[in-house]
Amino acid sequence: MPCYNAASTVSRAIQSILDQTLTDWELIVVDDGSDDDSAAIVKALVQQHPEKIRLVRKDHSGVVETSNLGYRLARGRYIARMDADDVSLPQRLEKQVAVLNASTTLGMVSCLVRFAGDPTSAGGYAHHVAWANRQVSAEDIRLSRFIDLPTPHPTLMLRRNLLGGDLAYRDGDFPEDYEWFLRWLDRGIQVAKVPEVLFEWHDPPTRLSRNDRRYDMAAFHRCKAPYLAKAIARAGCDQRELWIAGAGRPARKCAAPLEQAWQRAAGFIDIDPRKIGRSLHGRPVVSLDSPPPAEQAVIVAYVASRGAGDVIRNALLGLGRIEGVDFWIAA
């Protein structure tokens, strides 16, 4: 559990681990140089439960180094992520351990999430949780990983023996949890979910994804582009042309990192009759109903408006295209 200036929430987060039905666990709280009462609160809980909770204090350096230190100190067979402002429901650890014990293929397991923020003032987060809760199976997660992070990061439990230097968090101008997740899946590690709500995801005003430009949309698209290009190549489609679903300026801007990582788009696909038949910088815009042949094109959709990805997916599936081979949804 990385902890930085979480005095108002860390006791609740730790209590949610103390309340777990699974009792064979150790909680490592890594305090990242907090200048509030976080460390004192955790220290008091360590004194009450010295056999279960460890407090490690360090100078402030950020979530990447703090998380990697916690992973290095962990001694269990499995490592569960936890944030200092969230709540694990009582059966979380028990049910996630059971899934990993029963599987020979899964490297990580997540769960469904209850959004505990204000859906009015934080509608984007509530929408994301609803979307993520629909991505349950390993195949759901594999196909949706370039849309957004389909597994809220603090819900994850992973096999410790998979960790290594190449699978540690990296620091850079990108969302470290999303890059880490894409890198794990790029290594062939499978992830699925317990199909039950086992976690409460809170939304404090200090959440990094609200305040740090490493978590803005442009950073997400820069982060995913090289992994998407590798996934296209792994599917045996890197000799095809790239066609972008979405001819508007926002979609073209989102697609730019993929063009830089792979190739310049040969054309665009859209549903707007005002765009269809036109040319953008010498590249044609065609209808979603009449895309180029599958053997010619890989289609990547970058239309971010709600519901657009489903419309594009259903149209292409109806034409016999295969998601994850002939087309990808990336927004």
CSV table of C-alpha atoms in Angstrom, one decimal:
chain,number,residue,atom,x,y,z
A,1,MET,CA,0.0,0.0,0.0
A,2,PRO,CA,1.8,3.2,-1.1
A,3,CYS,CA,0.8,6.1,1.1
A,4,TYR,CA,1.3,9.8,0.7
A,5,ASN,CA,-0.5,12.4,2.8
A,6,ALA,CA,-3.5,10.1,3.3
A,7,ALA,CA,-4.2,10.9,7.0
A,8,SER,CA,-7.9,11.2,6.3
A,9,THR,CA,-8.3,7.8,4.7
A,10,VAL,CA,-5.4,5.4,5.5
A,11,SER,CA,-7.0,4.1,8.7
A,12,ARG,CA,-10.1,3.1,6.8
A,13,ALA,CA,-8.1,1.5,4.1
A,14,ILE,CA,-6.1,-0.6,6.6
A,15,GLN,CA,-9.2,-1.5,8.5
A,16,SER,CA,-10.6,-3.0,5.3
A,17,ILE,CA,-7.6,-5.3,5.1
A,18,LEU,CA,-7.9,-6.2,8.8
A,19,ASP,CA,-11.6,-7.1,8.1
A,20,GLN,CA,-10.7,-9.7,5.4
A,21,THR,CA,-12.1,-13.2,5.6
A,22,LEU,CA,-8.7,-14.5,4.5
A,23,THR,CA,-6.4,-14.2,7.5
A,24,ASP,CA,-3.0,-15.3,6.1
A,25,TRP,CA,-1.7,-12.0,4.8
A,26,GLU,CA,0.9,-9.3,5.6
A,27,LEU,CA,0.2,-5.6,4.8
A,28,ILE,CA,3.2,-3.5,3.8
A,29,VAL,CA,2.5,0.2,4.0
A,30,VAL,CA,5.2,2.3,2.3
A,31,ASP,CA,5.0,5.9,3.4
A,32,ASP,CA,6.4,8.2,0.7
A,33,GLY,CA,7.6,11.0,2.9
A,34,SER,CA,4.2,12.2,4.0
A,35,ASP,CA,4.1,15.5,5.8
A,36,ASP,CA,0.8,15.0,7.5
A,37,ASP,CA,-0.1,12.4,10.2
A,38,SER,CA,-0.2,9.4,7.8
A,39,ALA,CA,2.9,7.7,9.3
A,40,ALA,CA,1.8,8.3,12.9
A,41,ILE,CA,-1.7,6.8,12.1
A,42,VAL,CA,-0.1,3.7,10.5
A,43,LYS,CA,2.4,3.4,13.3
A,44,ALA,CA,-0.4,3.2,15.9
A,45,LEU,CA,-2.0,0.4,13.9
A,46,VAL,CA,1.3,-1.4,13.6
A,47,GLN,CA,1.6,-1.4,17.4
A,48,GLN,CA,-1.9,-2.9,17.6
A,49,HIS,CA,-1.2,-5.6,14.9
A,50,PRO,CA,2.6,-6.0,14.8
A,51,GLU,CA,2.4,-9.5,13.3
A,52,LYS,CA,0.2,-8.3,10.3
A,53,ILE,CA,1.3,-4.7,9.4
A,54,ARG,CA,4.7,-3.3,8.4
A,55,LEU,CA,5.4,0.4,8.0
A,56,VAL,CA,8.3,1.4,5.8
A,57,ARG,CA,9.2,5.1,5.6
A,58,LYS,CA,11.2,6.8,2.9
A,59,ASP,CA,11.8,10.2,1.5
A,60,HIS,CA,9.3,11.5,-1.0
A,61,SER,CA,10.0,10.2,-4.5
A,62,GLY,CA,6.7,9.4,-6.1
A,63,VAL,CA,4.4,6.5,-6.6
A,64,VAL,CA,6.7,4.5,-9.0
A,65,GLU,CA,9.6,4.1,-6.6
A,66,THR,CA,7.3,3.7,-3.6
A,67,SER,CA,5.3,0.9,-5.3
A,68,ASN,CA,8.4,-0.9,-6.6
A,69,LEU,CA,9.9,-0.8,-3.1
A,70,GLY,CA,6.7,-2.4,-1.7
A,71,TYR,CA,6.9,-5.2,-4.3
A,72,ARG,CA,10.6,-5.9,-3.4
A,73,LEU,CA,9.7,-6.2,0.3
A,74,ALA,CA,6.7,-8.5,-0.3
A,75,ARG,CA,7.3,-12.1,0.8
A,76,GLY,CA,4.0,-13.8,0.0
A,77,ARG,CA,3.1,-16.0,-3.0
A,78,TYR,CA,0.7,-13.4,-4.2
A,79,ILE,CA,0.8,-9.6,-4.0
A,80,ALA,CA,-2.4,-7.6,-3.8
A,81,ARG,CA,-2.3,-3.9,-4.7
A,82,MET,CA,-4.1,-1.5,-2.4
A,83,ASP,CA,-4.3,2.3,-2.3
A,84,ALA,CA,-4.5,4.3,0.9
A,85,ASP,CA,-7.7,6.0,0.0
A,86,ASP,CA,-9.8,3.0,-1.1
A,87,VAL,CA,-11.6,0.0,0.5
A,88,SER,CA,-11.3,-3.7,-0.1
A,89,LEU,CA,-14.5,-5.5,0.7
A,90,PRO,CA,-14.2,-8.4,3.2
A,91,GLN,CA,-14.0,-11.3,0.7
A,92,ARG,CA,-11.6,-9.6,-1.8
A,93,LEU,CA,-8.4,-11.4,-0.8
A,94,GLU,CA,-10.1,-14.8,-0.3
A,95,LYS,CA,-11.8,-14.8,-3.6
A,96,GLN,CA,-8.9,-13.5,-5.6
A,97,VAL,CA,-6.5,-16.1,-4.0
A,98,ALA,CA,-9.0,-18.8,-4.9
A,99,VAL,CA,-9.0,-17.8,-8.6
A,100,LEU,CA,-5.2,-17.8,-8.8
A,101,ASN,CA,-5.0,-21.1,-6.9
A,102,ALA,CA,-7.4,-22.7,-9.4
A,103,SER,CA,-5.7,-21.4,-12.5
A,104,THR,CA,-2.6,-22.4,-14.3
A,105,THR,CA,-2.8,-19.6,-16.9
A,106,LEU,CA,-3.7,-16.4,-15.1
A,107,GLY,CA,-0.9,-14.2,-13.9
A,108,MET,CA,-3.2,-11.5,-12.3
A,109,VAL,CA,-6.8,-11.2,-11.1
A,110,SER,CA,-8.9,-8.2,-10.6
A,111,CYS,CA,-12.6,-7.8,-9.5
A,112,LEU,CA,-15.6,-5.6,-10.1
A,113,VAL,CA,-15.7,-2.2,-8.4
A,114,ARG,CA,-18.2,0.0,-6.6
A,115,PHE,CA,-17.6,3.7,-7.4
A,116,ALA,CA,-17.7,5.5,-4.1
A,117,GLY,CA,-17.3,9.0,-5.5
A,118,ASP,CA,-19.9,11.5,-6.5
A,119,PRO,CA,-21.4,10.4,-9.8
A,120,THR,CA,-22.6,14.0,-10.5
A,121,SER,CA,-19.3,15.8,-10.0
A,122,ALA,CA,-17.2,12.9,-11.2
A,123,GLY,CA,-19.3,11.5,-14.0
A,124,GLY,CA,-16.3,10.6,-16.0
A,125,TYR,CA,-14.9,8.3,-13.3
A,126,ALA,CA,-18.4,6.7,-12.8
A,127,HIS,CA,-18.6,6.0,-16.5
A,128,HIS,CA,-15.2,4.5,-16.5
A,129,VAL,CA,-16.1,2.2,-13.6
A,130,ALA,CA,-19.2,1.1,-15.4
A,131,TRP,CA,-17.2,0.3,-18.5
A,132,ALA,CA,-14.4,-1.5,-16.6
A,133,ASN,CA,-17.0,-3.6,-14.8
A,134,ARG,CA,-18.1,-5.0,-18.2
A,135,GLN,CA,-14.6,-6.2,-19.0
A,136,VAL,CA,-14.5,-9.5,-17.0
A,137,SER,CA,-12.9,-12.4,-18.9
A,138,ALA,CA,-9.3,-12.6,-20.0
A,139,GLU,CA,-10.5,-12.1,-23.6
A,140,ASP,CA,-12.6,-9.0,-22.7
A,141,ILE,CA,-9.6,-7.5,-21.0
A,142,ARG,CA,-7.2,-8.3,-23.8
A,143,LEU,CA,-9.4,-6.7,-26.5
A,144,SER,CA,-10.3,-3.6,-24.4
A,145,ARG,CA,-6.8,-2.8,-23.1
A,146,PHE,CA,-6.2,-0.1,-25.8
A,147,ILE,CA,-9.4,1.7,-25.0
A,148,ASP,CA,-8.4,2.4,-21.4
A,149,LEU,CA,-7.2,0.6,-18.3
A,150,PRO,CA,-9.9,-2.2,-17.9
A,151,THR,CA,-8.8,-3.2,-14.4
A,152,PRO,CA,-8.6,-0.4,-11.8
A,153,HIS,CA,-5.1,-0.7,-10.6
A,154,PRO,CA,-5.6,-1.1,-6.8
A,155,THR,CA,-7.9,-4.1,-7.5
A,156,LEU,CA,-5.1,-6.3,-8.8
A,157,MET,CA,-3.6,-9.4,-7.3
A,158,LEU,CA,-0.6,-10.9,-9.0
A,159,ARG,CA,1.8,-13.8,-8.7
A,160,ARG,CA,5.0,-12.6,-7.1
A,161,ASN,CA,7.2,-15.0,-9.1
A,162,LEU,CA,6.3,-13.1,-12.3
A,163,LEU,CA,7.9,-9.9,-11.0
A,164,GLY,CA,11.3,-8.9,-12.3
A,165,GLY,CA,13.3,-5.9,-13.3
A,166,ASP,CA,11.5,-5.8,-16.7
A,167,LEU,CA,8.1,-5.9,-15.0
A,168,ALA,CA,8.7,-3.2,-12.4
A,169,TYR,CA,7.0,0.2,-12.8
A,170,ARG,CA,8.7,2.7,-15.0
A,171,ASP,CA,8.9,6.4,-14.5
A,172,GLY,CA,8.2,8.7,-17.4
A,173,ASP,CA,5.8,11.1,-19.0
A,174,PHE,CA,3.0,8.5,-19.1
A,175,PRO,CA,0.5,6.9,-16.7
A,176,GLU,CA,2.8,4.4,-14.9
A,177,ASP,CA,-0.1,2.0,-14.0
A,178,TYR,CA,-1.3,1.8,-17.6
A,179,GLU,CA,2.1,1.4,-19.1
A,180,TRP,CA,2.9,-1.4,-16.5
A,181,PHE,CA,-0.4,-3.1,-17.4
A,182,LEU,CA,0.2,-3.0,-21.2
A,183,ARG,CA,3.7,-4.3,-20.7
A,184,TRP,CA,2.5,-7.3,-18.6
A,185,LEU,CA,-0.1,-8.2,-21.3
A,186,ASP,CA,2.6,-7.7,-24.0
A,187,ARG,CA,4.6,-10.4,-22.2
A,188,GLY,CA,1.6,-12.8,-22.6
A,189,ILE,CA,0.4,-12.6,-19.0
A,190,GLN,CA,-3.3,-13.2,-18.8
A,191,VAL,CA,-5.7,-11.2,-16.5
A,192,ALA,CA,-9.3,-11.9,-15.5
A,193,LYS,CA,-11.7,-10.8,-12.8
A,194,VAL,CA,-13.7,-12.2,-10.0
A,195,PRO,CA,-17.2,-11.3,-11.4
A,196,GLU,CA,-18.2,-9.8,-8.1
A,197,VAL,CA,-17.9,-6.3,-6.5
A,198,LEU,CA,-15.0,-6.7,-4.0
A,199,PHE,CA,-13.6,-3.2,-4.0
A,200,GLU,CA,-14.7,0.4,-3.3
A,201,TRP,CA,-12.9,2.9,-5.5
A,202,HIS,CA,-12.9,6.4,-4.0
A,203,ASP,CA,-12.2,9.6,-5.8
A,204,PRO,CA,-10.3,12.1,-3.6
A,205,PRO,CA,-9.5,15.5,-5.1
A,206,THR,CA,-5.8,14.7,-4.7
A,207,ARG,CA,-5.9,11.6,-7.0
A,208,LEU,CA,-3.0,11.8,-9.5
A,209,SER,CA,-5.1,11.1,-12.5
A,210,ARG,CA,-7.0,14.3,-11.7
A,211,ASN,CA,-4.0,16.6,-11.3
A,212,ASP,CA,-0.9,15.2,-13.2
A,213,ARG,CA,-0.4,15.7,-16.9
A,214,ARG,CA,1.1,12.2,-17.1
A,215,TYR,CA,-2.5,11.0,-16.9
A,216,ASP,CA,-4.1,13.3,-19.5
A,217,MET,CA,-5.5,11.8,-22.7
A,218,ALA,CA,-2.5,12.6,-24.9
A,219,ALA,CA,-0.2,10.8,-22.5
A,220,PHE,CA,-2.5,7.7,-22.6
A,221,HIS,CA,-2.3,7.6,-26.5
A,222,ARG,CA,1.4,8.1,-26.5
A,223,CYS,CA,1.7,5.3,-24.0
A,224,LYS,CA,-0.5,2.8,-25.8
A,225,ALA,CA,0.8,3.4,-29.4
A,226,PRO,CA,3.9,1.2,-29.3
A,227,TYR,CA,2.1,-1.6,-27.6
A,228,LEU,CA,-0.8,-1.4,-30.1
A,229,ALA,CA,1.7,-1.5,-33.0
A,230,LYS,CA,3.3,-4.6,-31.5
A,231,ALA,CA,-0.1,-6.2,-31.0
A,232,ILE,CA,-1.0,-5.6,-34.7
A,233,ALA,CA,2.3,-7.1,-35.7
A,234,ARG,CA,1.8,-10.1,-33.4
A,235,ALA,CA,-1.6,-10.7,-35.1
A,236,GLY,CA,0.3,-10.9,-38.4
A,237,CYS,CA,-1.2,-7.8,-39.8
A,238,ASP,CA,1.7,-5.3,-39.9
A,239,GLN,CA,2.0,-5.6,-43.7
A,240,ARG,CA,-1.5,-4.2,-44.1
A,241,GLU,CA,-2.4,-0.5,-44.4
A,242,LEU,CA,-3.5,1.5,-41.4
A,243,TRP,CA,-6.9,3.0,-41.6
A,244,ILE,CA,-8.3,5.2,-38.9
A,245,ALA,CA,-12.0,5.1,-37.9
A,246,GLY,CA,-12.7,8.7,-37.1
A,247,ALA,CA,-12.0,11.5,-39.6
A,248,GLY,CA,-12.5,14.4,-37.2
A,249,ARG,CA,-9.6,16.4,-35.8
A,250,PRO,CA,-9.8,14.8,-32.2
A,251,ALA,CA,-9.5,11.2,-33.6
A,252,ARG,CA,-6.7,12.2,-36.0
A,253,LYS,CA,-4.8,13.8,-33.0
A,254,CYS,CA,-5.3,10.6,-30.9
A,255,ALA,CA,-4.1,8.5,-33.8
A,256,ALA,CA,-0.9,10.5,-34.4
A,257,PRO,CA,1.3,8.5,-31.9
A,258,LEU,CA,0.3,5.2,-33.6
A,259,GLU,CA,1.2,6.7,-37.0
A,260,GLN,CA,4.6,7.7,-35.5
A,261,ALA,CA,5.1,4.2,-34.0
A,262,TRP,CA,4.0,2.2,-37.1
A,263,GLN,CA,3.0,3.9,-40.3
A,264,ARG,CA,1.1,6.9,-41.8
A,265,ALA,CA,-2.6,6.1,-42.1
A,266,ALA,CA,-3.7,5.3,-45.7
A,267,GLY,CA,-7.2,6.7,-45.1
A,268,PHE,CA,-10.1,7.3,-42.8
A,269,ILE,CA,-13.5,5.8,-42.0
A,270,ASP,CA,-16.4,7.8,-40.8
A,271,ILE,CA,-20.2,7.8,-40.6
A,272,ASP,CA,-20.6,11.6,-41.2
A,273,PRO,CA,-21.9,12.1,-44.8
A,274,ARG,CA,-20.3,15.5,-44.8
A,275,LYS,CA,-16.9,13.8,-44.5
A,276,ILE,CA,-17.4,10.7,-46.6
A,277,GLY,CA,-16.0,11.0,-50.1
A,278,ARG,CA,-13.7,13.8,-49.2
A,279,SER,CA,-9.9,13.7,-48.9
A,280,LEU,CA,-7.8,14.7,-45.9
A,281,HIS,CA,-4.2,15.6,-46.7
A,282,GLY,CA,-4.4,13.4,-49.8
A,283,ARG,CA,-6.0,10.4,-48.0
A,284,PRO,CA,-9.6,9.3,-48.7
A,285,VAL,CA,-12.5,9.2,-46.2
A,286,VAL,CA,-14.8,6.2,-46.8
A,287,SER,CA,-18.0,5.0,-45.1
A,288,LEU,CA,-18.1,2.6,-42.2
A,289,ASP,CA,-20.4,0.5,-44.3
A,290,SER,CA,-17.7,0.2,-47.1
A,291,PRO,CA,-14.3,-0.1,-45.5
A,292,PRO,CA,-11.3,-1.4,-47.5
A,293,PRO,CA,-11.0,-5.2,-47.7
A,294,ALA,CA,-9.7,-7.0,-44.6
A,295,GLU,CA,-6.7,-8.3,-46.4
A,296,GLN,CA,-5.7,-4.7,-47.2
A,297,ALA,CA,-6.4,-2.8,-44.0
A,298,VAL,CA,-6.1,-2.9,-40.2
A,299,ILE,CA,-8.7,-0.5,-38.8
A,300,VAL,CA,-8.1,1.3,-35.5
A,301,ALA,CA,-11.0,3.3,-34.1
A,302,TYR,CA,-10.2,6.5,-32.2
A,303,VAL,CA,-13.7,8.0,-31.9
A,304,ALA,CA,-14.0,8.8,-28.1
A,305,SER,CA,-17.7,9.9,-27.9
A,306,ARG,CA,-19.7,7.5,-25.7
A,307,GLY,CA,-21.1,4.6,-27.6
A,308,ALA,CA,-19.1,5.2,-30.7
A,309,GLY,CA,-16.8,2.3,-30.1
A,310,ASP,CA,-19.7,-0.1,-29.8
A,311,VAL,CA,-21.2,1.3,-33.1
A,312,ILE,CA,-17.9,0.8,-34.9
A,313,ARG,CA,-17.4,-2.7,-33.4
A,314,ASN,CA,-20.9,-3.9,-34.3
A,315,ALA,CA,-20.6,-2.6,-37.8
A,316,LEU,CA,-17.2,-4.3,-38.5
A,317,LEU,CA,-18.2,-7.5,-36.8
A,318,GLY,CA,-21.3,-7.5,-39.1
A,319,LEU,CA,-19.0,-7.3,-42.1
A,320,GLY,CA,-17.1,-10.4,-40.8
A,321,ARG,CA,-14.1,-8.5,-39.4
A,322,ILE,CA,-12.3,-10.0,-36.4
A,323,GLU,CA,-11.6,-7.8,-33.4
A,324,GLY,CA,-8.0,-8.0,-32.3
A,325,VAL,CA,-7.0,-8.9,-35.8
A,326,ASP,CA,-8.7,-6.9,-38.5
A,327,PHE,CA,-9.7,-4.0,-36.2
A,328,TRP,CA,-9.0,-2.5,-32.8
A,329,ILE,CA,-10.9,-0.1,-30.6
A,330,ALA,CA,-8.5,2.4,-29.2
A,331,ALA,CA,-10.7,5.2,-27.6
